[in-house]
Coordinates of C-alpha atoms in Angstrom, one line a residue:
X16 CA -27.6 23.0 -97.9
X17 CA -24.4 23.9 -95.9
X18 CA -22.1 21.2 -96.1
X19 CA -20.2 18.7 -99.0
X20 CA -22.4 15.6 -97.7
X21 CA -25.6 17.6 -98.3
X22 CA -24.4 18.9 -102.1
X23 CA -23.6 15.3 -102.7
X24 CA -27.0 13.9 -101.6
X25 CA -29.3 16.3 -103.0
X26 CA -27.9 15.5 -106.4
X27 CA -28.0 11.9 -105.7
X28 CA -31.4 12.2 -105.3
X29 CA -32.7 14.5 -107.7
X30 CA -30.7 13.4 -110.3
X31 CA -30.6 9.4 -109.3
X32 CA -30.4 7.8 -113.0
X33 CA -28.4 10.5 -114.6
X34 CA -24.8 10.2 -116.0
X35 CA -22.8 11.3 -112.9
X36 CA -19.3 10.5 -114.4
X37 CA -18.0 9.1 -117.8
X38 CA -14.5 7.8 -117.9
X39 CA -13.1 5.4 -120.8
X40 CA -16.1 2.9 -121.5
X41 CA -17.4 3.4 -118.1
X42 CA -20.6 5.3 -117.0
X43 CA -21.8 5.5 -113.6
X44 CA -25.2 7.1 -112.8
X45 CA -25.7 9.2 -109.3
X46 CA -27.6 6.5 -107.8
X47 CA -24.8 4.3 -108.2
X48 CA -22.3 7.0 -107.7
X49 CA -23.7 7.4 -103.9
X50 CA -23.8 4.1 -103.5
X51 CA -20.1 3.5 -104.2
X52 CA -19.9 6.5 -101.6
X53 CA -21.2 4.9 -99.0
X54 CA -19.7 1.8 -99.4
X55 CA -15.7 3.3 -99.7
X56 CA -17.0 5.4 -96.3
X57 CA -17.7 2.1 -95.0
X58 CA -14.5 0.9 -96.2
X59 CA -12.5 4.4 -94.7
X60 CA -14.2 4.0 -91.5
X61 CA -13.1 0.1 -91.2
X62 CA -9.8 1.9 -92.0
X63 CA -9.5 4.1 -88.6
X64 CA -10.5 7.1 -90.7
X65 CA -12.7 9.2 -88.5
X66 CA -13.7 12.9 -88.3
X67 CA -11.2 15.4 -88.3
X68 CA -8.6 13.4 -90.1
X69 CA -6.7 13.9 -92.8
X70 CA -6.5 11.4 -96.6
X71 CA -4.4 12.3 -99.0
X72 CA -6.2 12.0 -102.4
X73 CA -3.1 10.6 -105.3
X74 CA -5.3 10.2 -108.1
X75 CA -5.7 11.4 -111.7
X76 CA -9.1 12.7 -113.0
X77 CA -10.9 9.4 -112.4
X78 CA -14.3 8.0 -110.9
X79 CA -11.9 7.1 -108.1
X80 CA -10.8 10.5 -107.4
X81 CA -15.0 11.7 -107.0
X82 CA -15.6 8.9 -105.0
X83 CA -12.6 9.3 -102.6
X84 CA -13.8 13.3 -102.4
X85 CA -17.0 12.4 -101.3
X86 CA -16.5 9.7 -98.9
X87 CA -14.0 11.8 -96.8
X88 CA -16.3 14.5 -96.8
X89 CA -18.9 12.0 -95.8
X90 CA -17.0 11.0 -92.7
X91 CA -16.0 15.0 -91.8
X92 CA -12.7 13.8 -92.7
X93 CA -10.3 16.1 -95.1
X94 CA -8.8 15.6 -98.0
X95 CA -5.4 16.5 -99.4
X96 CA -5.5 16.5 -103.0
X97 CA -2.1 15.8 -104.3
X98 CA -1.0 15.6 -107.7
X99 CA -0.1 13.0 -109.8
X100 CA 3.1 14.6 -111.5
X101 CA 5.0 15.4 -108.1
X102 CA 7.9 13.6 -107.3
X103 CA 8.4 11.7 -104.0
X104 CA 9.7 14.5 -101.7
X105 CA 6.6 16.4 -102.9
X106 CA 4.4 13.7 -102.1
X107 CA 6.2 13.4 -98.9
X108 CA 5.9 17.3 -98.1
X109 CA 2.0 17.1 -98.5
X110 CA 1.9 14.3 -96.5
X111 CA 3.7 15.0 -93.7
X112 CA 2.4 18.7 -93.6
X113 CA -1.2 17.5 -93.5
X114 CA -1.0 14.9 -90.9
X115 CA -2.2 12.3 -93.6
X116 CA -2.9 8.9 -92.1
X117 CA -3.9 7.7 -95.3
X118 CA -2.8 8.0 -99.0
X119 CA -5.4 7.1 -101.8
X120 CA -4.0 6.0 -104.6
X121 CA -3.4 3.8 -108.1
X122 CA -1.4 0.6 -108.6
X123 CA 1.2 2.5 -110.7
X124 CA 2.2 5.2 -108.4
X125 CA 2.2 2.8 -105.4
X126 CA 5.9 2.6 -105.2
X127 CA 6.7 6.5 -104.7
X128 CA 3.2 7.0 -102.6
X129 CA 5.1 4.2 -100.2
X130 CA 8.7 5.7 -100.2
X131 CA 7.2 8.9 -99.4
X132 CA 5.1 7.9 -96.8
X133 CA 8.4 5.2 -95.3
X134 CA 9.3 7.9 -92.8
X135 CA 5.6 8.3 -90.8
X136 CA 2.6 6.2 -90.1
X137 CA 0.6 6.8 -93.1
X138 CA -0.7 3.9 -94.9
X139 CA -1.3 3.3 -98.7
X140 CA -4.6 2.2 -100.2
X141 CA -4.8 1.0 -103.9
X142 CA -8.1 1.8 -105.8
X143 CA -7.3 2.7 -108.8
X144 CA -5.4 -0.5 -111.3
X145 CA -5.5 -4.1 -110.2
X146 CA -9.2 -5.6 -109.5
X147 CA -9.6 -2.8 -106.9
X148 CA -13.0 -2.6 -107.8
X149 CA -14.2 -4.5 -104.5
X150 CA -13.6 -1.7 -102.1
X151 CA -16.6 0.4 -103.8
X152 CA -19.1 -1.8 -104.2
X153 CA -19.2 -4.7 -101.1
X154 CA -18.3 -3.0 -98.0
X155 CA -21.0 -2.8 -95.5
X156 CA -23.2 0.5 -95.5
X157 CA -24.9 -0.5 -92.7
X158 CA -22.0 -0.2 -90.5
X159 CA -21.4 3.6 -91.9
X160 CA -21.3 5.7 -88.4
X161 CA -23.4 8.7 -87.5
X162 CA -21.9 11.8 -88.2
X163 CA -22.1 15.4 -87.4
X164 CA -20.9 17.4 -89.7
X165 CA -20.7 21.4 -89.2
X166 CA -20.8 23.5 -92.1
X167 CA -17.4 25.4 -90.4
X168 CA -15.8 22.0 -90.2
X169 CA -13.0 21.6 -92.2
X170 CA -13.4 20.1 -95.6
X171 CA -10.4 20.2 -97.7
X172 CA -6.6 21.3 -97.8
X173 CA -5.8 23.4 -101.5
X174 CA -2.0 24.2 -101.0
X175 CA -0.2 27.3 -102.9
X176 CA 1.8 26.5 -105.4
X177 CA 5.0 27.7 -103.5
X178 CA 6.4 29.9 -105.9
X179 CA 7.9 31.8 -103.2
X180 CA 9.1 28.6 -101.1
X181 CA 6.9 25.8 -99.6
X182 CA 3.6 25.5 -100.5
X183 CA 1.2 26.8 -98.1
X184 CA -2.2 25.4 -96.7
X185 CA -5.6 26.7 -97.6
X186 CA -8.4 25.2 -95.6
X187 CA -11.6 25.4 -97.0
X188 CA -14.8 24.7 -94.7
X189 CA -17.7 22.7 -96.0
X190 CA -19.4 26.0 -95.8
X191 CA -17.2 27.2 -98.1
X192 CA -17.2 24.7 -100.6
X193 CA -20.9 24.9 -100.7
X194 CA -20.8 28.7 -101.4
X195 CA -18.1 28.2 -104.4
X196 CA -20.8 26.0 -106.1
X197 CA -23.2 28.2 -105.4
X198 CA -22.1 31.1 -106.5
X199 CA -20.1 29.7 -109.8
X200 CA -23.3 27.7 -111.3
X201 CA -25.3 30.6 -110.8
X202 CA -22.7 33.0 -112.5
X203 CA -22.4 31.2 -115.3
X204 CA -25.1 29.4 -115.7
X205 CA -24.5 25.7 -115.2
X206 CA -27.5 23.1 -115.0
X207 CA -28.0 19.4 -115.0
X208 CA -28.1 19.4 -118.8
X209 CA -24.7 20.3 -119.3
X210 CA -21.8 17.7 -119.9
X211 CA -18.4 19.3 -118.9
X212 CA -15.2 17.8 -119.6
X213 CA -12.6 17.8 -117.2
X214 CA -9.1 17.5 -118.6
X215 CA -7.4 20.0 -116.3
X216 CA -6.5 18.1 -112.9
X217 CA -8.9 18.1 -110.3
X218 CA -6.7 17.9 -107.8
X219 CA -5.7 21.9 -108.3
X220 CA -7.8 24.5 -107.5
X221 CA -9.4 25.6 -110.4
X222 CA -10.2 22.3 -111.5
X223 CA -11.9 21.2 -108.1
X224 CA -13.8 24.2 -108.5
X225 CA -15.5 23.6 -111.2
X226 CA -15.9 20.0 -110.3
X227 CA -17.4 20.1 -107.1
X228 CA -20.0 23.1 -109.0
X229 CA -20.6 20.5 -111.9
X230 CA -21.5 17.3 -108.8
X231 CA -23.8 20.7 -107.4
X232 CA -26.2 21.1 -110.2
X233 CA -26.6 17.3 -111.6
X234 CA -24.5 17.5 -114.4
X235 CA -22.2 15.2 -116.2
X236 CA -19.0 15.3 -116.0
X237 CA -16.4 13.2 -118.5
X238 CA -13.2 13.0 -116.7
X239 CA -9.8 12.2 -118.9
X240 CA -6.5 11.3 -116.8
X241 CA -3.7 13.3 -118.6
X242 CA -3.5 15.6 -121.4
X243 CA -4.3 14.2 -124.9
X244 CA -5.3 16.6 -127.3
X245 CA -6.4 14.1 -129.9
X246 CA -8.8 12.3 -127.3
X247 CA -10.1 15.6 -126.2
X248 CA -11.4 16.4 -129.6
X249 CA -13.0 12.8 -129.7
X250 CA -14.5 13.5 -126.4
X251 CA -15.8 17.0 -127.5
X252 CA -17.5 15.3 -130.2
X253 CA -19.0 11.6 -129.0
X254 CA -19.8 13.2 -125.7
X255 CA -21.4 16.3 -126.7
X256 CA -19.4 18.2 -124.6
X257 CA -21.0 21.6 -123.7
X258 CA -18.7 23.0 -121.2
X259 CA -14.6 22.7 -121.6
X260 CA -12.8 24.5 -118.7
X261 CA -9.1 25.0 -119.4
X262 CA -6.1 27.0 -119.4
X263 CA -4.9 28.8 -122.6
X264 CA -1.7 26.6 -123.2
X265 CA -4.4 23.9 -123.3
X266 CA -6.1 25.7 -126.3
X267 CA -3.3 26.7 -128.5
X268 CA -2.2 23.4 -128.1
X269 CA -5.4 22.2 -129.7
X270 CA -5.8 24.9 -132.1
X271 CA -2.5 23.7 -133.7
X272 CA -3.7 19.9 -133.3
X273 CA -3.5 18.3 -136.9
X274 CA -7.0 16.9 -138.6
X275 CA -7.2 14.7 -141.3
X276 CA -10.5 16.2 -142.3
X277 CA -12.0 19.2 -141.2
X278 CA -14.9 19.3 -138.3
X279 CA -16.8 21.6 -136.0
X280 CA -16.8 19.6 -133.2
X281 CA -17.9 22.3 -130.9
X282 CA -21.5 22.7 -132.1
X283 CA -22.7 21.3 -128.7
X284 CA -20.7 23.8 -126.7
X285 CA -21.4 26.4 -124.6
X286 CA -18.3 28.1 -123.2
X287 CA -15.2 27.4 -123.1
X288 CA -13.7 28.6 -119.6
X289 CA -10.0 29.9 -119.5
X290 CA -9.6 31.6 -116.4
X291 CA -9.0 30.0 -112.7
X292 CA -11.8 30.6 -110.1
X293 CA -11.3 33.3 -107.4

């Protein structure tokens, strides 16, 4: 296993009718998860999206955002993760610096993802909002093209977070993404039983990290879009949550959340993680 497309797959297919992402009331399984794949590769390819270029991911924690990841991976494309909070020069910076020809995104950022894009040639794709569900499910897999994919190719753009001036590119190879998982899971000891709740972004490093480790081992991952800390402690508890990565703010913001009764809702945990990945 030496490239994203091959991580992706392998759980796919030994983990087919598995929970692959819970968001809201919606559960999708890794059988349907790769077919959604396939068919928003189709969809990217139909696009102009071809190897080597670069998509710009604006997109909370979201099914959307995995399947975007995986079908730009698919194609040996990269993607730009950008986040959702940044204004429209920011947007505009990661954009332009990547060489984006695409932006991914939902119906209610629309409006800054086309101002900041009004200058170049990248266009804007809504999948996240209004009925956008079409674009994962009908497009035509048979037309997906035949790819070669090196495990030195180019897999992803992390940027800094330009405390010292602009952020600055890191390029991660698919080889590199691979070894991440690798070597996180087996640190800590992740498997396909666990359910890990993502409420730090995964568009920032740590928390793509430990999501493309969870999509490695067959777990299940519950995604939330923003910070609620009375949601997450409904989450830890109806989910069964056994992995919670976060960042200390995150915690003593939780530890001072108000209960109407008390609970221990983390009887199903494991860890929770604190600290960002190397």
């Amino acid at each position: 296993m030496s490239t994203v497309r091959e991580l992706f797959l392998s759980s796919v297919k030994n983990f087919p009718d598995k929970t692959a992402v819970v968001e809201d009331n919606k559960r999708i399984s890794y059988r349907e998860l790769g077919f959604m794949v396939d068919s928003f590769s189709s969809f990217l390819t139909s696009m102009g999206i071809n190897k080597g270029d670069t998509v710009a991911i604006l997109l909370p924690n979201s099914i959307e955002f995995v399947v975007a990841f995986f079908s730009i991976a698919s194609l040996g494309a990269v993607s730009v993760p950008v986040s959702t909070a940044f204004k429209k020069e920011e947007i505009a910076f990661y954009v332009n610096h990547s060489s984006a020809k695409l932006v991914i995104t939902q119906e209610k950022l629309k409006p800054i993802a086309e101002e900041a894009v009004s200058d170049n040639n990248s266009s804007v794709v809504v999948v996240k909002g209004v009925n956008p569900e079409w674009i994962f499910t009908t497009a035509d897999t048979n037309s997906l093209p035949k790819v070669s994919i090196e495990p030195d190719n180019e897999a992803i753009y992390l940027y800094s977070t330009g405390s010292t001036g602009k952020p600055k590119r890191v390029s991660r190879t698919h080889l590199n993404l691979v070894a991440l998982a690798d070597n996180h899971t087996e640190t800590v000891g992740w498997t396909e039983e666990d359910k890990i709740l993502f409420t730090i972004p995964i568009s920032h490093t740590y928390g793509f990290g430990n999501f493309i480790s969870s999509i490695k081992v067959g777990a299940s991952i519950v995604v939330l879009g923003d910070f609620n800390r009375n949601k997450i402690l409904e989450l830890l508890e109806e989910e069964s949550i056994t992995v919670f990565p976060a960042v200390p703010i995150m915690l003593d913001v939780l530890a001072k959340t108000f209960l109407p009764e008390p609970k221990f809702i983390l009887s199903q945990a494991r860890y929770i993680s604190r600290s960002a990945l190397a």
